[in-house]
Each structure stands twice: as C-alpha cells, then as structure tokens.
Amino acid sequence: MMLRLYLAMEQDLLVVSQKNDGAWDVEAHLMGLQPTCLAVDPLQPERLYCGTFGRGMWRSADAGASWQPIAAPGAAMEPYDGQGIPHAKVMALAVSPNERNNGLGVVYAGTEPASLYRSEDGGATWRDLAALRELPSSSIWSFPPRPYTNLVRYITPDPHVAGRLFVAIEAGALVHTDDGGQSWHDRTPDGPFDTHTLLMHPLAPDRLYSAAGDGGGRSPERGYNESHDAGQSWRRPVEGREYHYLWSMAIDPADPDTVLISASPNAGKAHHAHAASVSAIYRKTSTDVWQEVKEGLPDNQGLVIPILATNPQEPHCFYTLTNKGLYRSQDTGQTWEQLPVPWQAAYRSQHQQALLVTTI
C-alpha cells in the first residue's frame, strides 16, 4: 500500500507519493491548466477526476501517472450535443459512494456558471441536471469576485442515502436532491448562503457540515454551520474563534465530532499571498469550543487560507496544504509536522486549490 497525495496548485497538479523507504516523490502533471478540484472513486482509488479553470475535465485510470481529457478544452465553444459538459470551468467534483454502474461510481461535476452534470459511465457521457437552475433562489446566485456569474462550489453525496446529494452554490444557496438530480429542494430560510466546503460523515447519518464565508461580515457565528437533520435546522458553535471567514474543513474519519477548519478575518486577507494575509486553523471536538492549533504549523502572517483533507484509511490523521508547504498531523490535528516535499519558491505566492489523500 502506498500513500499518495494530489495537490492542486495554482497552475499545476502535483502527485506526491511516499515510497517504501519513506522518501517522497513528486511529479507535476496538467502543467499550466489551473486545476480547481479533485475526486476519487472510493471503490477504485486508482481512478481520479480533476477539474480545471477553463480547460475542462481530466481523468486518470492509473492513480495519477497519466491524464486524459474527458471534457474537451474547447467544449464551451462548440454546439452542446447533450452528451458532454458545455462549460470549460469545472469547479466541483464528487463520486458517489453508493451509486454505481458497471463497477464505476456515479460522477457529479459542477461548473461555472452554476450547472450540475451526472455521468454513469466514468465520464464518457454526461447528463445535464437542468432542474437545478430552475430553483427560485437561482435569481440571486452571484459570485462576488465575478458578479456577472455564479458557480457550484461543492458537491457532497450522502454516504447513507443513495441518490441524495447536497450542493453548495457560490454564492446564494445550499440545496439538495433526493433522486440523483431529477428534482431539487431549495435552501432553507436559515441555511448557509456562501458555503465553501460541505461535508458529511459515514459514522453520523444526516449530519451536514458547512464551512462558509457568511461569518466574514457582521454575523461571525454563521461561518461554521452544523446540521443533525440533513440541513433542516442548524447549530453554529463559535466560542474560541478569532477569525470567522471559513474556507476549508476536514473531519476525523474515525470521529464525526472532531472537526478542523481554516479561517481568516475576511476574504481580502484569505486568498492572496501578501503582507496583510492572515489565516489560522481551528479545531473542535464534542465540547463545541474551538481552539487554534499552531504547533508545527507555519506562522499565520502571510498564510494563504489553507486546504484541509483526510484519508479514510488513516483515522485521527489530518493533512493541510498551504502556500508555505504540506503538513500532516497524526494526533487528531493537535500537533503538526511539515512533510519533506520539495517546495518551489513560486508556490509561496500561490493560492492552492485542492488536496486529495488516498492509499493505493
């Protein structure tokens, strides 16, 4: 078994592998294609999907050693034939753990502008889930940096209910479907508005976690949102946090109460590597009190808001990708070590996009 990490940097995709002798190997792929998101088939971990900003979607069948386009870079320029993805900006991906066809997990892809597509053949063909765009809230969907558009930020299949899918629109709604995307339920009045990361946990049915930008303004308590009834109502523990604009999140694979989040004072200080940038990682357990974790992590100043991830096969272990390096915690996120992965100077000024950790 080999540990493998996939790092979506600002321009390239890095595939990082730990060899049997403990050394780390790094390969660069999709050079200059601006990867945005990653997903793995949970029952076929060598099968991966990667979205890009403007160059469509790519697939690997050999654990990242090679990649092939499955949504042509020029797709947005061609007449839509109903079989592919007509948008070149693929912003969110997910593979369902309980919807399968011929041994392949059903794949969902979200784009900019906000549309959702479903593939039952490993990405060869796609079906537009057009009912998503007919929701009443769609009239107010808008992405602040590019207000003329909007996007699907996160897709989360329910690990307990086949066909149930939660989708975060940036910005404007957290919505869900119970039938694989044929029909949709719009956001609840109290639901988060600007979710950046949306998770569920295999050990906690109906529990939904949202890390949102909602807390970056005058409602700090709305940054972290947790529902125990599949999004019908929300609780918002805030004690212990100094920063409330949330971006990434990860949950201990063995404990649905141990949650880590990355946070910044506001969007302006989160997404660019400059002197005013500042971000932190917070941790909470069943006490619902947040504590900043620092030991072994880089200084908060100049830190682009980190990406967090876990590996389902590594209980109590967390990973974080930052502009200052790649780090791992093996004690539920309390202390950290920097992994000895070569780090180019250019990475320190970049905004990392996604992190995926698997065991092959």
GROMACS .gro file of C-alpha atoms in nm:
model
  360
    1MET     CA    1   0.000   0.000   0.000
    2MET     CA    2   0.129   0.345  -0.089
    3LEU     CA    3   0.023   0.683   0.045
    4ARG     CA    4  -0.048   0.927  -0.235
    5LEU     CA    5  -0.141   1.295  -0.219
    6TYR     CA    6  -0.273   1.507  -0.503
    7LEU     CA    7  -0.205   1.880  -0.473
    8ALA     CA    8  -0.397   2.118  -0.697
    9MET     CA    9  -0.170   2.419  -0.706
   10GLU     CA   10  -0.250   2.746  -0.881
   11GLN     CA   11  -0.114   2.627  -1.217
   12ASP     CA   12  -0.023   2.257  -1.194
   13LEU     CA   13  -0.125   1.930  -1.031
   14LEU     CA   14   0.138   1.768  -0.809
   15VAL     CA   15   0.125   1.395  -0.738
   16VAL     CA   16   0.317   1.320  -0.418
   17SER     CA   17   0.393   0.959  -0.324
   18GLN     CA   18   0.565   0.810  -0.021
   19LYS     CA   19   0.794   0.525  -0.121
   20ASN     CA   20   0.859   0.210   0.081
   21ASP     CA   21   1.185   0.357   0.212
   22GLY     CA   22   0.999   0.662   0.345
   23ALA     CA   23   1.126   0.902   0.077
   24TRP     CA   24   0.882   1.131  -0.103
   25ASP     CA   25   0.848   1.150  -0.480
   26VAL     CA   26   0.686   1.446  -0.660
   27GLU     CA   27   0.556   1.451  -1.017
   28ALA     CA   28   0.397   1.750  -1.190
   29HIS     CA   29   0.100   1.699  -1.423
   30LEU     CA   30  -0.151   1.914  -1.612
   31MET     CA   31   0.108   2.190  -1.636
   32GLY     CA   32  -0.045   2.535  -1.671
   33LEU     CA   33  -0.403   2.402  -1.674
   34GLN     CA   34  -0.509   2.559  -1.342
   35PRO     CA   35  -0.661   2.259  -1.158
   36THR     CA   36  -0.956   2.353  -0.938
   37CYS     CA   37  -1.095   2.034  -0.782
   38LEU     CA   38  -1.029   1.663  -0.739
   39ALA     CA   39  -1.228   1.346  -0.675
   40VAL     CA   40  -1.151   0.975  -0.643
   41ASP     CA   41  -1.375   0.675  -0.697
   42PRO     CA   42  -1.396   0.533  -0.341
   43LEU     CA   43  -1.402   0.171  -0.463
   44GLN     CA   44  -1.140   0.224  -0.735
   45PRO     CA   45  -0.879   0.455  -0.578
   46GLU     CA   46  -0.664   0.447  -0.891
   47ARG     CA   47  -0.945   0.623  -1.079
   48LEU     CA   48  -0.931   1.001  -1.038
   49TYR     CA   49  -1.101   1.308  -1.179
   50CYS     CA   50  -0.967   1.664  -1.197
   51GLY     CA   51  -1.149   1.982  -1.295
   52THR     CA   52  -0.971   2.287  -1.435
   53PHE     CA   53  -1.042   2.657  -1.474
   54GLY     CA   54  -1.105   2.689  -1.844
   55ARG     CA   55  -0.961   2.361  -1.973
   56GLY     CA   56  -1.243   2.122  -1.894
   57MET     CA   57  -1.217   1.798  -1.701
   58TRP     CA   58  -0.948   1.529  -1.691
   59ARG     CA   59  -0.941   1.166  -1.581
   60SER     CA   60  -0.670   0.925  -1.467
   61ALA     CA   61  -0.711   0.547  -1.453
   62ASP     CA   62  -0.363   0.482  -1.311
   63ALA     CA   63  -0.353   0.675  -0.983
   64GLY     CA   64  -0.238   0.998  -1.145
   65ALA     CA   65   0.050   0.867  -1.356
   66SER     CA   66  -0.125   0.985  -1.673
   67TRP     CA   67  -0.428   1.201  -1.753
   68GLN     CA   68  -0.673   1.222  -2.043
   69PRO     CA   69  -0.927   1.498  -2.117
   70ILE     CA   70  -1.289   1.388  -2.090
   71ALA     CA   71  -1.443   1.731  -2.145
   72ALA     CA   72  -1.267   1.896  -2.436
   73PRO     CA   73  -1.094   2.230  -2.363
   74GLY     CA   74  -1.300   2.386  -2.641
   75ALA     CA   75  -1.629   2.237  -2.526
   76ALA     CA   76  -1.769   2.575  -2.427
   77MET     CA   77  -1.715   2.697  -2.784
   78GLU     CA   78  -1.893   2.406  -2.953
   79PRO     CA   79  -2.266   2.336  -3.000
   80TYR     CA   80  -2.388   2.140  -2.699
   81ASP     CA   81  -2.482   1.786  -2.804
   82GLY     CA   82  -2.638   1.688  -2.471
   83GLN     CA   83  -2.366   1.431  -2.401
   84GLY     CA   84  -2.079   1.635  -2.264
   85ILE     CA   85  -2.012   1.929  -2.034
   86PRO     CA   86  -2.057   2.257  -2.225
   87HIS     CA   87  -1.867   2.470  -1.974
   88ALA     CA   88  -1.487   2.471  -1.960
   89LYS     CA   89  -1.467   2.582  -1.595
   90VAL     CA   90  -1.521   2.271  -1.380
   91MET     CA   91  -1.527   2.390  -1.019
   92ALA     CA   92  -1.652   2.093  -0.812
   93LEU     CA   93  -1.643   1.714  -0.841
   94ALA     CA   94  -1.772   1.417  -0.642
   95VAL     CA   95  -1.805   1.042  -0.690
   96SER     CA   96  -2.099   0.881  -0.513
   97PRO     CA   97  -2.005   0.603  -0.267
   98ASN     CA   98  -2.339   0.427  -0.310
   99GLU     CA   99  -2.443   0.485  -0.673
  100ARG     CA  100  -2.262   0.254  -0.912
  101ASN     CA  101  -2.293   0.134  -1.271
  102ASN     CA  102  -2.076  -0.146  -1.413
  103GLY     CA  103  -1.837  -0.109  -1.122
  104LEU     CA  104  -1.791   0.266  -1.166
  105GLY     CA  105  -1.912   0.524  -0.919
  106VAL     CA  106  -2.157   0.783  -1.049
  107VAL     CA  107  -1.966   1.110  -1.102
  108TYR     CA  108  -2.109   1.458  -1.047
  109ALA     CA  109  -1.944   1.771  -1.190
  110GLY     CA  110  -2.030   2.132  -1.109
  111THR     CA  111  -1.934   2.424  -1.328
  112GLU     CA  112  -1.914   2.800  -1.363
  113PRO     CA  113  -2.175   2.924  -1.442
  114ALA     CA  114  -2.363   2.710  -1.193
  115SER     CA  115  -2.477   2.388  -1.358
  116LEU     CA  116  -2.452   2.026  -1.250
  117TYR     CA  117  -2.380   1.719  -1.464
  118ARG     CA  118  -2.405   1.346  -1.391
  119SER     CA  119  -2.209   1.062  -1.552
  120GLU     CA  120  -2.287   0.692  -1.509
  121ASP     CA  121  -2.003   0.569  -1.732
  122GLY     CA  122  -1.691   0.713  -1.574
  123GLY     CA  123  -1.708   1.046  -1.752
  124ALA     CA  124  -1.762   0.923  -2.109
  125THR     CA  125  -2.105   1.089  -2.131
  126TRP     CA  126  -2.285   1.340  -1.911
  127ARG     CA  127  -2.644   1.436  -1.836
  128ASP     CA  128  -2.734   1.795  -1.755
  129LEU     CA  129  -2.930   1.813  -1.428
  130ALA     CA  130  -3.112   2.120  -1.555
  131ALA     CA  131  -3.372   2.134  -1.278
  132LEU     CA  132  -3.102   2.279  -1.050
  133ARG     CA  133  -3.111   2.605  -1.246
  134GLU     CA  134  -3.489   2.630  -1.208
  135LEU     CA  135  -3.480   2.673  -0.830
  136PRO     CA  136  -3.635   3.002  -0.709
  137SER     CA  137  -3.312   3.106  -0.537
  138SER     CA  138  -3.123   3.094  -0.869
  139SER     CA  139  -3.229   3.453  -0.938
  140ILE     CA  140  -2.996   3.576  -0.662
  141TRP     CA  141  -2.697   3.346  -0.720
  142SER     CA  142  -2.387   3.559  -0.773
  143PHE     CA  143  -2.012   3.508  -0.721
  144PRO     CA  144  -1.876   3.830  -0.563
  145PRO     CA  145  -1.537   3.846  -0.744
  146ARG     CA  146  -1.715   3.794  -1.078
  147PRO     CA  147  -2.069   3.918  -1.001
  148TYR     CA  148  -2.192   3.851  -1.353
  149THR     CA  149  -2.164   3.476  -1.286
  150ASN     CA  150  -2.203   3.207  -1.019
  151LEU     CA  151  -2.067   2.858  -0.966
  152VAL     CA  152  -2.106   2.522  -0.800
  153ARG     CA  153  -1.853   2.533  -0.516
  154TYR     CA  154  -1.902   2.192  -0.353
  155ILE     CA  155  -2.085   1.862  -0.412
  156THR     CA  156  -2.148   1.614  -0.132
  157PRO     CA  157  -2.322   1.281  -0.191
  158ASP     CA  158  -2.494   1.142   0.118
  159PRO     CA  159  -2.298   0.828   0.220
  160HIS     CA  160  -2.613   0.678   0.374
  161VAL     CA  161  -2.885   0.758   0.118
  162ALA     CA  162  -2.838   0.668  -0.247
  163GLY     CA  163  -2.945   0.950  -0.477
  164ARG     CA  164  -2.933   1.219  -0.209
  165LEU     CA  165  -2.688   1.493  -0.297
  166PHE     CA  166  -2.611   1.827  -0.132
  167VAL     CA  167  -2.476   2.111  -0.347
  168ALA     CA  168  -2.328   2.446  -0.244
  169ILE     CA  169  -2.376   2.736  -0.485
  170GLU     CA  170  -2.132   3.026  -0.456
  171ALA     CA  171  -2.293   3.235  -0.363
  172GLY     CA  172  -2.658   3.205  -0.278
  173ALA     CA  173  -2.771   2.863  -0.165
  174LEU     CA  174  -2.715   2.520  -0.019
  175VAL     CA  175  -2.961   2.289  -0.196
  176HIS     CA  176  -3.025   1.916  -0.219
  177THR     CA  177  -3.181   1.642  -0.427
  178ASP     CA  178  -3.319   1.306  -0.315
  179ASP     CA  179  -3.340   1.148  -0.661
  180GLY     CA  180  -2.998   1.190  -0.819
  181GLY     CA  181  -3.067   1.538  -0.951
  182GLN     CA  182  -3.403   1.499  -1.125
  183SER     CA  183  -3.571   1.734  -0.876
  184TRP     CA  184  -3.435   1.975  -0.615
  185HIS     CA  185  -3.515   2.127  -0.277
  186ASP     CA  186  -3.415   2.493  -0.241
  187ARG     CA  187  -3.226   2.644   0.051
  188THR     CA  188  -3.399   2.666   0.387
  189PRO     CA  189  -3.450   3.022   0.522
  190ASP     CA  190  -3.185   2.973   0.790
  191GLY     CA  191  -2.942   2.776   0.576
  192PRO     CA  192  -2.590   2.899   0.495
  193PHE     CA  193  -2.565   3.134   0.198
  194ASP     CA  194  -2.200   3.112   0.091
  195THR     CA  195  -2.074   2.760   0.168
  196HIS     CA  196  -1.715   2.691   0.062
  197THR     CA  197  -1.677   2.334   0.194
  198LEU     CA  198  -1.964   2.094   0.254
  199LEU     CA  199  -1.912   1.755   0.420
  200MET     CA  200  -2.095   1.455   0.562
  201HIS     CA  201  -1.957   1.168   0.772
  202PRO     CA  202  -2.010   0.792   0.730
  203LEU     CA  203  -2.048   0.749   1.108
  204ALA     CA  204  -2.308   1.025   1.152
  205PRO     CA  205  -2.624   0.985   0.941
  206ASP     CA  206  -2.798   1.311   0.846
  207ARG     CA  207  -2.515   1.524   0.987
  208LEU     CA  208  -2.410   1.800   0.749
  209TYR     CA  209  -2.115   2.037   0.799
  210SER     CA  210  -2.076   2.372   0.621
  211ALA     CA  211  -1.769   2.598   0.629
  212ALA     CA  212  -1.892   2.927   0.487
  213GLY     CA  213  -1.798   3.283   0.406
  214ASP     CA  214  -2.114   3.401   0.582
  215GLY     CA  215  -1.918   3.475   0.900
  216GLY     CA  216  -1.681   3.722   0.736
  217GLY     CA  217  -1.924   4.011   0.779
  218ARG     CA  218  -2.147   4.115   1.066
  219SER     CA  219  -2.264   3.763   1.159
  220PRO     CA  220  -1.950   3.582   1.279
  221GLU     CA  221  -2.148   3.289   1.417
  222ARG     CA  222  -2.258   3.193   1.065
  223GLY     CA  223  -1.912   3.087   0.944
  224TYR     CA  224  -1.945   2.732   1.077
  225ASN     CA  225  -2.279   2.557   1.035
  226GLU     CA  226  -2.364   2.206   1.153
  227SER     CA  227  -2.694   2.025   1.096
  228HIS     CA  228  -2.805   1.699   1.255
  229ASP     CA  229  -3.119   1.666   1.043
  230ALA     CA  230  -2.985   1.681   0.687
  231GLY     CA  231  -2.994   2.059   0.663
  232GLN     CA  232  -3.340   2.133   0.801
  233SER     CA  233  -3.200   2.317   1.105
  234TRP     CA  234  -2.855   2.443   1.202
  235ARG     CA  235  -2.636   2.494   1.506
  236ARG     CA  236  -2.341   2.734   1.499
  237PRO     CA  237  -2.075   2.696   1.770
  238VAL     CA  238  -1.848   3.000   1.761
  239GLU     CA  239  -1.672   3.012   2.101
  240GLY     CA  240  -1.293   3.023   2.075
  241ARG     CA  241  -1.263   3.153   1.717
  242GLU     CA  242  -1.097   3.483   1.636
  243TYR     CA  243  -1.148   3.454   1.259
  244HIS     CA  244  -1.487   3.380   1.105
  245TYR     CA  245  -1.445   3.372   0.726
  246LEU     CA  246  -1.417   2.997   0.669
  247TRP     CA  247  -1.281   2.818   0.365
  248SER     CA  248  -1.174   2.454   0.407
  249MET     CA  249  -1.272   2.183   0.654
  250ALA     CA  250  -1.191   1.821   0.739
  251ILE     CA  251  -1.335   1.570   0.986
  252ASP     CA  252  -1.158   1.284   1.162
  253PRO     CA  253  -1.252   0.968   0.967
  254ALA     CA  254  -1.300   0.787   1.300
  255ASP     CA  255  -1.481   1.062   1.493
  256PRO     CA  256  -1.755   1.286   1.350
  257ASP     CA  257  -1.716   1.529   1.643
  258THR     CA  258  -1.352   1.621   1.570
  259VAL     CA  259  -1.358   1.897   1.307
  260LEU     CA  260  -1.082   2.120   1.169
  261ILE     CA  261  -1.147   2.440   0.975
  262SER     CA  262  -0.932   2.705   0.807
  263ALA     CA  263  -1.033   3.064   0.872
  264SER     CA  264  -0.937   3.424   0.801
  265PRO     CA  265  -1.073   3.763   0.914
  266ASN     CA  266  -1.228   3.824   0.570
  267ALA     CA  267  -1.196   3.729   0.204
  268GLY     CA  268  -0.946   4.007   0.136
  269LYS     CA  269  -0.695   3.862   0.382
  270ALA     CA  270  -0.759   3.499   0.287
  271HIS     CA  271  -0.686   3.444  -0.079
  272HIS     CA  272  -0.370   3.634  -0.171
  273ALA     CA  273  -0.013   3.591  -0.054
  274HIS     CA  274   0.089   3.936   0.067
  275ALA     CA  275   0.194   4.104   0.390
  276ALA     CA  276  -0.165   4.156   0.504
  277SER     CA  277  -0.265   3.792   0.451
  278VAL     CA  278  -0.351   3.608   0.770
  279SER     CA  279  -0.516   3.272   0.830
  280ALA     CA  280  -0.544   3.009   1.101
  281ILE     CA  281  -0.659   2.653   1.160
  282TYR     CA  282  -0.909   2.582   1.438
  283ARG     CA  283  -1.010   2.252   1.592
  284LYS     CA  284  -1.314   2.145   1.789
  285THR     CA  285  -1.434   1.823   1.948
  286SER     CA  286  -1.764   1.727   2.112
  287THR     CA  287  -1.728   2.023   2.352
  288ASP     CA  288  -1.804   2.259   2.060
  289VAL     CA  289  -1.531   2.502   2.173
  290TRP     CA  290  -1.279   2.598   1.905
  291GLN     CA  291  -0.906   2.606   1.972
  292GLU     CA  292  -0.645   2.738   1.733
  293VAL     CA  293  -0.382   2.477   1.650
  294LYS     CA  294  -0.031   2.610   1.596
  295GLU     CA  295   0.234   2.356   1.696
  296GLY     CA  296   0.433   2.260   1.388
  297LEU     CA  297   0.237   2.486   1.151
  298PRO     CA  298   0.374   2.795   0.971
  299ASP     CA  299   0.315   3.145   1.104
  300ASN     CA  300  -0.032   3.286   1.039
  301GLN     CA  301   0.103   3.604   0.882
  302GLY     CA  302   0.140   3.575   0.506
  303LEU     CA  303  -0.050   3.246   0.508
  304VAL     CA  304  -0.299   3.194   0.226
  305ILE     CA  305  -0.604   3.024   0.374
  306PRO     CA  306  -0.512   2.652   0.397
  307ILE     CA  307  -0.676   2.348   0.239
  308LEU     CA  308  -0.756   2.060   0.479
  309ALA     CA  309  -0.804   1.692   0.398
  310THR     CA  310  -0.816   1.344   0.548
  311ASN     CA  311  -0.760   0.992   0.419
  312PRO     CA  312  -1.043   0.747   0.501
  313GLN     CA  313  -0.783   0.479   0.572
  314GLU     CA  314  -0.593   0.690   0.828
  315PRO     CA  315  -0.803   0.750   1.141
  316HIS     CA  316  -0.708   1.053   1.355
  317CYS     CA  317  -0.479   1.186   1.078
  318PHE     CA  318  -0.515   1.524   0.903
  319TYR     CA  319  -0.329   1.695   0.619
  320THR     CA  320  -0.310   2.061   0.522
  321LEU     CA  321  -0.183   2.225   0.205
  322THR     CA  322  -0.059   2.582   0.239
  323ASN     CA  323   0.144   2.825   0.032
  324LYS     CA  324   0.427   2.756   0.278
  325GLY     CA  325   0.430   2.378   0.249
  326LEU     CA  326   0.250   2.049   0.306
  327TYR     CA  327   0.183   1.938   0.666
  328ARG     CA  328   0.047   1.633   0.850
  329SER     CA  329  -0.098   1.570   1.195
  330GLN     CA  330  -0.121   1.219   1.338
  331ASP     CA  331  -0.285   1.315   1.669
  332THR     CA  332  -0.629   1.441   1.559
  333GLY     CA  333  -0.495   1.777   1.446
  334GLN     CA  334  -0.332   1.889   1.770
  335THR     CA  335   0.032   1.894   1.653
  336TRP     CA  336   0.181   1.901   1.304
  337GLU     CA  337   0.493   1.821   1.104
  338GLN     CA  338   0.598   1.954   0.766
  339LEU     CA  339   0.638   1.676   0.511
  340PRO     CA  340   0.980   1.682   0.339
  341VAL     CA  341   0.839   1.757  -0.004
  342PRO     CA  342   1.043   1.989  -0.231
  343TRP     CA  343   0.872   2.329  -0.232
  344GLN     CA  344   0.934   2.573  -0.515
  345ALA     CA  345   0.967   2.941  -0.432
  346ALA     CA  346   0.680   3.016  -0.671
  347TYR     CA  347   0.439   2.814  -0.456
  348ARG     CA  348   0.478   3.060  -0.168
  349SER     CA  349   0.292   3.327  -0.364
  350GLN     CA  350   0.019   3.099  -0.499
  351HIS     CA  351  -0.334   3.015  -0.386
  352GLN     CA  352  -0.355   2.637  -0.354
  353GLN     CA  353  -0.687   2.495  -0.478
  354ALA     CA  354  -0.747   2.139  -0.357
  355LEU     CA  355  -0.592   1.846  -0.170
  356LEU     CA  356  -0.682   1.478  -0.205
  357VAL     CA  357  -0.522   1.200   0.002
  358THR     CA  358  -0.556   0.829  -0.080
  359THR     CA  359  -0.391   0.496  -0.013
  360ILE     CA  360  -0.326   0.287  -0.324
   0.00000   0.00000   0.00000
